[in-house]
mmCIF file of C-alpha atoms in Angstrom:
data_model
loop_
_atom_site.group_PDB
_atom_site.id
_atom_site.type_symbol
_atom_site.label_atom_id
_atom_site.label_comp_id
_atom_site.label_asym_id
_atom_site.label_seq_id
_atom_site.Cartn_x
_atom_site.Cartn_y
_atom_site.Cartn_z
ATOM 1 C CA MET A 21 -25.041 6.721 11.020
ATOM 2 C CA ASN A 22 -23.186 9.978 10.420
ATOM 3 C CA ASN A 23 -23.549 10.592 6.669
ATOM 4 C CA ASN A 24 -20.624 13.023 6.408
ATOM 5 C CA LYS A 25 -18.317 10.718 8.342
ATOM 6 C CA LYS A 26 -18.976 7.743 6.097
ATOM 7 C CA TRP A 27 -18.215 9.782 2.953
ATOM 8 C CA LEU A 28 -15.010 11.050 4.536
ATOM 9 C CA ILE A 29 -13.969 7.485 5.355
ATOM 10 C CA LEU A 30 -14.745 6.411 1.782
ATOM 11 C CA ALA A 31 -12.675 9.285 0.343
ATOM 12 C CA VAL A 32 -9.764 8.620 2.721
ATOM 13 C CA SER A 33 -9.842 4.897 1.949
ATOM 14 C CA ILE A 34 -9.770 5.559 -1.797
ATOM 15 C CA VAL A 35 -6.759 7.885 -1.492
ATOM 16 C CA ILE A 36 -4.916 5.453 0.780
ATOM 17 C CA ASN A 37 -5.578 2.667 -1.712
ATOM 18 C CA LEU A 38 -4.320 4.877 -4.536
ATOM 19 C CA CYS A 39 -1.050 5.115 -2.619
ATOM 20 C CA ILE A 40 -0.636 1.377 -2.080
ATOM 21 C CA GLY A 41 -1.800 0.694 -5.637
ATOM 22 C CA PHE A 42 1.469 2.292 -6.667
ATOM 23 C CA ALA A 43 3.005 -1.154 -6.126
ATOM 24 C CA TYR A 44 1.552 -2.200 -9.474
ATOM 25 C CA ALA A 45 3.839 0.346 -11.160
ATOM 26 C CA TRP A 46 6.746 -2.057 -10.634
ATOM 27 C CA SER A 47 7.503 -2.141 -14.354
ATOM 28 C CA VAL A 48 8.882 1.411 -14.262
ATOM 29 C CA PHE A 49 11.463 0.298 -11.674
ATOM 30 C CA SER A 50 12.346 -3.043 -13.214
ATOM 31 C CA LYS A 51 14.385 -1.848 -16.196
ATOM 32 C CA PRO A 52 16.408 0.772 -14.270
ATOM 33 C CA LEU A 53 17.215 -1.844 -11.618
ATOM 34 C CA GLN A 54 18.353 -4.250 -14.330
ATOM 35 C CA VAL A 55 20.591 -1.566 -15.818
ATOM 36 C CA ASP A 56 22.015 -0.305 -12.524
ATOM 37 C CA PHE A 57 22.627 -3.721 -10.940
ATOM 38 C CA GLY A 58 22.985 -6.034 -13.929
ATOM 39 C CA TRP A 59 20.009 -8.140 -12.901
ATOM 40 C CA THR A 60 18.104 -10.312 -15.338
ATOM 41 C CA PRO A 61 14.430 -9.526 -16.007
ATOM 42 C CA SER A 62 13.503 -12.621 -13.971
ATOM 43 C CA GLN A 63 15.551 -11.469 -10.997
ATOM 44 C CA ALA A 64 14.027 -8.011 -11.091
ATOM 45 C CA SER A 65 10.451 -9.237 -11.485
ATOM 46 C CA MET A 66 10.761 -11.624 -8.528
ATOM 47 C CA ALA A 67 10.452 -8.656 -6.132
ATOM 48 C CA PHE A 68 6.994 -7.912 -7.530
ATOM 49 C CA THR A 69 6.079 -11.602 -7.411
ATOM 50 C CA ILE A 70 7.034 -11.789 -3.741
ATOM 51 C CA ASN A 71 5.071 -8.611 -3.056
ATOM 52 C CA LEU A 72 1.946 -10.155 -4.573
ATOM 53 C CA PHE A 73 2.537 -13.422 -2.714
ATOM 54 C CA VAL A 74 2.872 -11.689 0.665
ATOM 55 C CA LEU A 75 -0.125 -9.400 0.166
ATOM 56 C CA PRO A 76 -2.881 -12.003 0.833
ATOM 57 C CA ILE A 77 -0.894 -13.542 3.676
ATOM 58 C CA ALA A 78 -0.825 -10.167 5.409
ATOM 59 C CA MET A 79 -4.559 -9.868 4.780
ATOM 60 C CA ILE A 80 -5.091 -13.015 6.847
ATOM 61 C CA PHE A 81 -3.369 -11.389 9.817
ATOM 62 C CA ALA A 82 -5.216 -8.090 9.428
ATOM 63 C CA GLY A 83 -8.485 -9.409 10.893
ATOM 64 C CA PRO A 84 -7.055 -10.554 14.229
ATOM 65 C CA LEU A 85 -4.960 -7.387 14.443
ATOM 66 C CA VAL A 86 -8.083 -5.247 13.942
ATOM 67 C CA LYS A 87 -9.908 -7.124 16.690
ATOM 68 C CA ARG A 88 -7.027 -6.472 19.047
ATOM 69 C CA PHE A 89 -5.897 -2.955 18.088
ATOM 70 C CA GLY A 90 -8.611 -1.393 15.914
ATOM 71 C CA VAL A 91 -8.811 -0.389 12.255
ATOM 72 C CA ARG A 92 -6.869 2.850 12.585
ATOM 73 C CA VAL A 93 -3.835 1.199 14.197
ATOM 74 C CA VAL A 94 -3.702 -1.522 11.551
ATOM 75 C CA VAL A 95 -3.931 0.989 8.695
ATOM 76 C CA LEU A 96 -1.197 3.095 10.297
ATOM 77 C CA LEU A 97 0.983 0.008 10.781
ATOM 78 C CA GLY A 98 0.410 -0.899 7.148
ATOM 79 C CA GLY A 99 1.390 2.625 6.104
ATOM 80 C CA VAL A 100 4.617 2.404 8.071
ATOM 81 C CA LEU A 101 5.461 -0.985 6.564
ATOM 82 C CA PHE A 102 4.647 0.115 3.025
ATOM 83 C CA GLY A 103 6.604 3.363 3.264
ATOM 84 C CA LEU A 104 9.505 1.699 5.072
ATOM 85 C CA GLY A 105 9.664 -1.086 2.496
ATOM 86 C CA LEU A 106 9.868 1.442 -0.325
ATOM 87 C CA TYR A 107 12.379 3.624 1.502
ATOM 88 C CA LEU A 108 14.628 0.662 2.299
ATOM 89 C CA SER A 109 14.383 -0.401 -1.339
ATOM 90 C CA GLY A 110 16.310 2.773 -2.047
ATOM 91 C CA MET A 111 19.209 1.444 0.031
ATOM 92 C CA ILE A 112 19.625 -1.983 -1.542
ATOM 93 C CA THR A 113 22.829 -3.381 -3.006
ATOM 94 C CA THR A 114 21.720 -6.931 -3.824
ATOM 95 C CA VAL A 115 18.730 -8.544 -5.454
ATOM 96 C CA TYR A 116 17.900 -10.400 -2.230
ATOM 97 C CA GLN A 117 17.563 -7.108 -0.389
ATOM 98 C CA ILE A 118 14.898 -5.870 -2.811
ATOM 99 C CA TYR A 119 13.057 -9.158 -2.253
ATOM 100 C CA ILE A 120 12.932 -8.353 1.455
ATOM 101 C CA THR A 121 12.259 -4.608 1.248
ATOM 102 C CA TYR A 122 9.853 -4.332 -1.674
ATOM 103 C CA GLY A 123 8.612 -7.902 -1.595
ATOM 104 C CA LEU A 124 8.142 -8.767 2.073
ATOM 105 C CA ILE A 125 7.994 -5.451 3.921
ATOM 106 C CA ALA A 126 6.080 -3.301 1.418
ATOM 107 C CA GLY A 127 3.879 -6.252 0.444
ATOM 108 C CA SER A 128 2.911 -6.806 4.090
ATOM 109 C CA GLY A 129 1.926 -3.166 4.420
ATOM 110 C CA ILE A 130 -0.230 -3.361 1.316
ATOM 111 C CA GLY A 131 -2.025 -6.465 2.563
ATOM 112 C CA LEU A 132 -2.800 -4.937 5.953
ATOM 113 C CA ILE A 133 -4.112 -1.717 4.458
ATOM 114 C CA TYR A 134 -6.108 -3.141 1.563
ATOM 115 C CA SER A 135 -8.033 -5.667 3.612
ATOM 116 C CA ILE A 136 -9.008 -3.050 6.173
ATOM 117 C CA THR A 137 -9.871 -0.151 3.871
ATOM 118 C CA VAL A 138 -12.192 -2.250 1.723
ATOM 119 C CA SER A 139 -13.927 -4.262 4.456
ATOM 120 C CA ASN A 140 -14.295 -1.304 6.815
ATOM 121 C CA THR A 141 -15.612 1.067 4.145
ATOM 122 C CA VAL A 142 -18.201 -1.463 2.979
ATOM 123 C CA LYS A 143 -19.555 -1.660 6.528
ATOM 124 C CA TRP A 144 -20.119 2.109 6.542
ATOM 125 C CA PHE A 145 -22.373 1.718 3.478
ATOM 126 C CA PRO A 146 -24.788 -1.116 4.260
ATOM 127 C CA GLU A 147 -27.209 0.213 1.635
ATOM 128 C CA HIS A 148 -24.495 0.595 -1.047
ATOM 129 C CA LYS A 149 -21.914 -2.093 -0.305
ATOM 130 C CA GLY A 150 -21.059 -2.681 -3.959
ATOM 131 C CA LEU A 151 -20.500 1.006 -4.613
ATOM 132 C CA ALA A 152 -18.298 1.486 -1.539
ATOM 133 C CA GLY A 153 -16.314 -1.695 -2.141
ATOM 134 C CA GLY A 154 -15.920 -0.978 -5.846
ATOM 135 C CA LEU A 155 -14.729 2.594 -5.350
ATOM 136 C CA THR A 156 -12.279 1.601 -2.620
ATOM 137 C CA ALA A 157 -10.906 -1.321 -4.611
ATOM 138 C CA GLY A 158 -10.837 0.898 -7.700
ATOM 139 C CA GLY A 159 -8.492 3.243 -5.865
ATOM 140 C CA PHE A 160 -6.066 0.369 -5.481
ATOM 141 C CA GLY A 161 -6.293 -0.474 -9.152
ATOM 142 C CA ALA A 162 -5.867 3.128 -10.262
ATOM 143 C CA GLY A 163 -2.759 3.720 -8.154
ATOM 144 C CA SER A 164 -0.324 2.536 -10.799
ATOM 145 C CA LEU A 165 -2.101 4.508 -13.513
ATOM 146 C CA ILE A 166 -1.660 7.704 -11.543
ATOM 147 C CA PHE A 167 1.712 7.129 -9.923
ATOM 148 C CA ALA A 168 3.688 5.326 -12.662
ATOM 149 C CA PRO A 169 4.285 8.597 -14.561
ATOM 150 C CA VAL A 170 5.235 10.283 -11.286
ATOM 151 C CA ALA A 171 7.711 7.497 -10.529
ATOM 152 C CA VAL A 172 9.234 7.857 -14.008
ATOM 153 C CA GLN A 173 9.872 11.537 -13.289
ATOM 154 C CA PHE A 174 11.452 10.759 -9.915
ATOM 155 C CA ILE A 175 13.649 8.051 -11.470
ATOM 156 C CA ALA A 176 14.812 10.480 -14.148
ATOM 157 C CA ALA A 177 15.617 13.140 -11.553
ATOM 158 C CA GLN A 178 16.992 11.049 -8.670
ATOM 159 C CA GLY A 179 17.808 7.625 -10.038
ATOM 160 C CA VAL A 180 15.902 4.489 -9.191
ATOM 161 C CA LEU A 181 17.103 4.243 -5.587
ATOM 162 C CA GLY A 182 16.384 7.898 -4.851
ATOM 163 C CA ALA A 183 12.914 7.509 -6.323
ATOM 164 C CA PHE A 184 12.176 4.582 -3.990
ATOM 165 C CA GLN A 185 13.204 6.642 -0.981
ATOM 166 C CA THR A 186 11.300 9.761 -1.955
ATOM 167 C CA LEU A 187 8.140 7.875 -2.821
ATOM 168 C CA GLY A 188 8.412 5.793 0.344
ATOM 169 C CA LEU A 189 8.473 8.950 2.449
ATOM 170 C CA ILE A 190 5.624 10.559 0.500
ATOM 171 C CA PHE A 191 3.353 7.519 0.639
ATOM 172 C CA ALA A 192 4.069 6.844 4.312
ATOM 173 C CA GLY A 193 3.309 10.479 5.123
ATOM 174 C CA VAL A 194 0.048 10.523 3.183
ATOM 175 C CA ILE A 195 -1.142 7.209 4.630
ATOM 176 C CA LEU A 196 -0.219 8.177 8.190
ATOM 177 C CA VAL A 197 -2.009 11.524 7.954
ATOM 178 C CA LEU A 198 -5.114 10.106 6.269
ATOM 179 C CA GLY A 199 -5.096 6.995 8.452
ATOM 180 C CA ILE A 200 -5.962 9.187 11.407
ATOM 181 C CA PHE A 201 -9.390 9.738 9.816
ATOM 182 C CA ILE A 202 -10.125 6.026 9.464
ATOM 183 C CA ALA A 203 -12.731 4.886 11.945
ATOM 184 C CA ALA A 204 -14.540 1.619 12.363
ATOM 185 C CA SER A 205 -18.222 1.434 11.657
ATOM 186 C CA ALA A 206 -20.309 1.000 14.788
ATOM 187 C CA SER A 207 -21.603 -2.215 13.225
ATOM 188 C CA ILE A 208 -18.109 -3.709 13.346
ATOM 189 C CA GLY A 209 -17.807 -3.472 17.099
ATOM 190 C CA TYR A 210 -14.084 -2.661 16.977
ATOM 191 C CA ARG A 211 -12.273 0.560 17.715
#
């Protein structure tokens, strides 16, 4: 097994998961959305709830998609969905639109990416599965820690809707570029 390649895939998977872990920074968007649109806290938080509900459902579909199209294609699809969901969140005018954009679309992208980055990376490290899985999952958990302050700055500069669009483009770009370096372990038997 190519030692350099597996470390590259681990690093890429961690960074990609940092990007999708941004979804946990929802709290920095909630208050500005309430102010701008007059939503209640419950209405605003429902978008995050839907996102978390959709995430494991998308994970269920990731396996069959990987068998058919390969890990790279599924990660790239997830990156498009995540970035598109965020970008479209910057165009909303109703609470139901944020449920669709941030909740359903972005949440689906997260589920596709997370399930693939963790499971694929673990297979590259048969002798250190816990380390590889923990670091990759840790990237997801650390995403909000890193990107919440960034989002606050974007919201202050561009407003909440502008911040969604800018971050959607940034995250989609990063995931699409890094997703090119994702490769399946030979032990998986997929592309």
